[in-house]
Each structure stands twice: as structure tokens, then as C-alpha cells.
PDB file of C-alpha atoms in Angstrom:
ATOM      1  CA  MET W  11     214.057 -65.126  22.096  1.00 87.00           C
ATOM      2  CA  PRO W  12     211.433 -62.549  22.044  1.00 95.00           C
ATOM      3  CA  THR W  13     211.089 -60.800  18.497  1.00 97.00           C
ATOM      4  CA  ILE W  14     210.034 -57.105  17.700  1.00 98.00           C
ATOM      5  CA  ASN W  15     209.036 -56.407  14.205  1.00 98.00           C
ATOM      6  CA  PHE W  16     209.018 -53.112  12.693  1.00 97.00           C
ATOM      7  CA  ASP W  17     207.262 -52.683   9.249  1.00 95.00           C
ATOM      8  CA  GLY W  18     207.570 -48.976   8.035  1.00 92.00           C
ATOM      9  CA  PRO W  19     209.427 -46.548   5.994  1.00 91.00           C
ATOM     10  CA  ILE W  20     213.142 -46.627   4.798  1.00 94.00           C
ATOM     11  CA  LEU W  21     215.257 -45.389   7.750  1.00 96.00           C
ATOM     12  CA  THR W  22     218.596 -43.853   8.300  1.00 97.00           C
ATOM     13  CA  MET W  23     221.220 -45.617  10.121  1.00 98.00           C
ATOM     14  CA  ASP W  24     220.759 -43.443  13.017  1.00 98.00           C
ATOM     15  CA  GLN W  25     216.933 -43.867  13.173  1.00 98.00           C
ATOM     16  CA  LYS W  26     217.611 -47.793  13.001  1.00 98.00           C
ATOM     17  CA  ARG W  27     219.916 -47.381  16.039  1.00 98.00           C
ATOM     18  CA  SER W  28     217.383 -45.296  18.084  1.00 98.00           C
ATOM     19  CA  LEU W  29     214.608 -47.406  17.094  1.00 98.00           C
ATOM     20  CA  ILE W  30     216.285 -50.620  17.974  1.00 98.00           C
ATOM     21  CA  HIS W  31     217.397 -49.718  21.129  1.00 98.00           C
ATOM     22  CA  GLY W  32     214.496 -47.845  21.876  1.00 98.00           C
ATOM     23  CA  MET W  33     211.892 -50.609  21.278  1.00 98.00           C
ATOM     24  CA  SER W  34     214.321 -53.340  23.004  1.00 98.00           C
ATOM     25  CA  GLN W  35     214.559 -50.880  25.969  1.00 98.00           C
ATOM     26  CA  ALA W  36     210.811 -50.607  26.390  1.00 98.00           C
ATOM     27  CA  ALA W  37     210.103 -54.329  25.842  1.00 98.00           C
ATOM     28  CA  SER W  38     212.703 -54.898  28.597  1.00 98.00           C
ATOM     29  CA  GLN W  39     211.210 -52.823  30.972  1.00 98.00           C
ATOM     30  CA  ALA W  40     207.683 -53.711  30.487  1.00 97.00           C
ATOM     31  CA  LEU W  41     208.425 -57.722  30.585  1.00 97.00           C
ATOM     32  CA  GLY W  42     211.604 -57.620  32.998  1.00 97.00           C
ATOM     33  CA  ILE W  43     213.323 -59.350  30.459  1.00 96.00           C
ATOM     34  CA  PRO W  44     217.265 -58.346  29.886  1.00 97.00           C
ATOM     35  CA  MET W  45     217.545 -56.138  26.347  1.00 96.00           C
ATOM     36  CA  ALA W  46     219.867 -58.664  25.195  1.00 96.00           C
ATOM     37  CA  ALA W  47     217.261 -61.297  25.134  1.00 97.00           C
ATOM     38  CA  PHE W  48     215.503 -59.129  22.270  1.00 97.00           C
ATOM     39  CA  ASN W  49     215.533 -59.803  18.478  1.00 97.00           C
ATOM     40  CA  VAL W  50     214.405 -56.633  16.505  1.00 98.00           C
ATOM     41  CA  THR W  51     213.587 -57.044  12.630  1.00 98.00           C
ATOM     42  CA  LEU W  52     213.101 -53.727  10.314  1.00 98.00           C
ATOM     43  CA  ASP W  53     211.345 -54.304   7.477  1.00 97.00           C
ATOM     44  CA  GLU W  54     211.659 -51.144   5.358  1.00 97.00           C
ATOM     45  CA  HIS W  55     209.520 -49.958   2.370  1.00 94.00           C
ATOM     46  CA  GLU W  56     209.408 -46.999  -0.100  1.00 93.00           C
ATOM     47  CA  TYR W  57     206.532 -44.786   0.721  1.00 90.00           C
ATOM     48  CA  SER W  58     205.140 -45.531  -2.647  1.00 92.00           C
ATOM     49  CA  ASN W  59     204.981 -49.224  -2.046  1.00 93.00           C
ATOM     50  CA  MET W  60     202.379 -48.477   1.063  1.00 91.00           C
ATOM     51  CA  GLY W  61     198.806 -47.683   0.850  1.00 91.00           C
ATOM     52  CA  ILE W  62     196.335 -45.819   3.048  1.00 89.00           C
ATOM     53  CA  GLY W  63     192.586 -45.622   2.752  1.00 90.00           C
ATOM     54  CA  GLY W  64     192.694 -47.864  -0.652  1.00 94.00           C
ATOM     55  CA  GLU W  65     195.257 -45.552  -2.270  1.00 94.00           C
ATOM     56  CA  VAL W  66     198.807 -45.401  -2.837  1.00 95.00           C
ATOM     57  CA  LEU W  67     200.272 -43.418  -0.066  1.00 91.00           C
ATOM     58  CA  THR W  68     202.176 -41.087  -2.011  1.00 91.00           C
ATOM     59  CA  GLU W  69     198.926 -40.348  -4.290  1.00 93.00           C
ATOM     60  CA  SER W  70     196.761 -39.986  -1.102  1.00 92.00           C
ATOM     61  CA  GLY W  71     195.333 -36.867   0.735  1.00 89.00           C
ATOM     62  CA  TYR W  72     196.835 -38.227   3.904  1.00 85.00           C
ATOM     63  CA  TRP W  73     200.342 -37.997   2.067  1.00 87.00           C
ATOM     64  CA  GLN W  74     199.676 -34.346   0.869  1.00 84.00           C
ATOM     65  CA  LYS W  75     199.065 -33.200   4.519  1.00 82.00           C
ATOM     66  CA  TYR W  76     201.890 -35.139   5.792  1.00 77.00           C
ATOM     67  CA  LYS W  77     204.187 -33.263   3.248  1.00 78.00           C
ATOM     68  CA  GLU W  78     202.902 -29.826   4.205  1.00 79.00           C
ATOM     69  CA  ILE W  79     203.454 -30.489   8.095  1.00 81.00           C
ATOM     70  CA  LYS W  80     206.894 -32.053   7.080  1.00 70.00           C
ATOM     71  CA  ASP W  81     208.267 -29.204   5.031  1.00 67.00           C
TER      72      ASP W  81
END
């Protein structure tokens, strides 16, 4: 059984459903394997448990830009 891993931020249940379906569908189409054959694992992390460019994500310049765009 092929496995797809996602490692990222905490998601809502709707986001989880959409991501699992979308990744399974894309992999199925690309590989010609039925969607039912794919196992998807979501590893969720708080943004403060992530880092970018040697800094804690929520304290980085990238985070400030992200927050400005999102708000």
C-alpha cells in the first residue's frame, strides 16, 4: 500500500478531508493505482514548533510577512 506523508501545520477537519482526498486523487492519477490503495498520514505541528532559516517560524521575518498577507 503506497503511503503519502504530510508534515505541516495544524489543520481543520475540512482541510484534512480536502488534503487527504486531493493527494490520494493526484497520486492515483499519476501512478494509475486506485485511490483506495493509498494511505495518507498527517503529522501536524504548531507553528511555534517549526523553524525556517535557523529561526523559530513565529519569530522569523517570514512569519511577519505571512501574517501581513493573511490579515
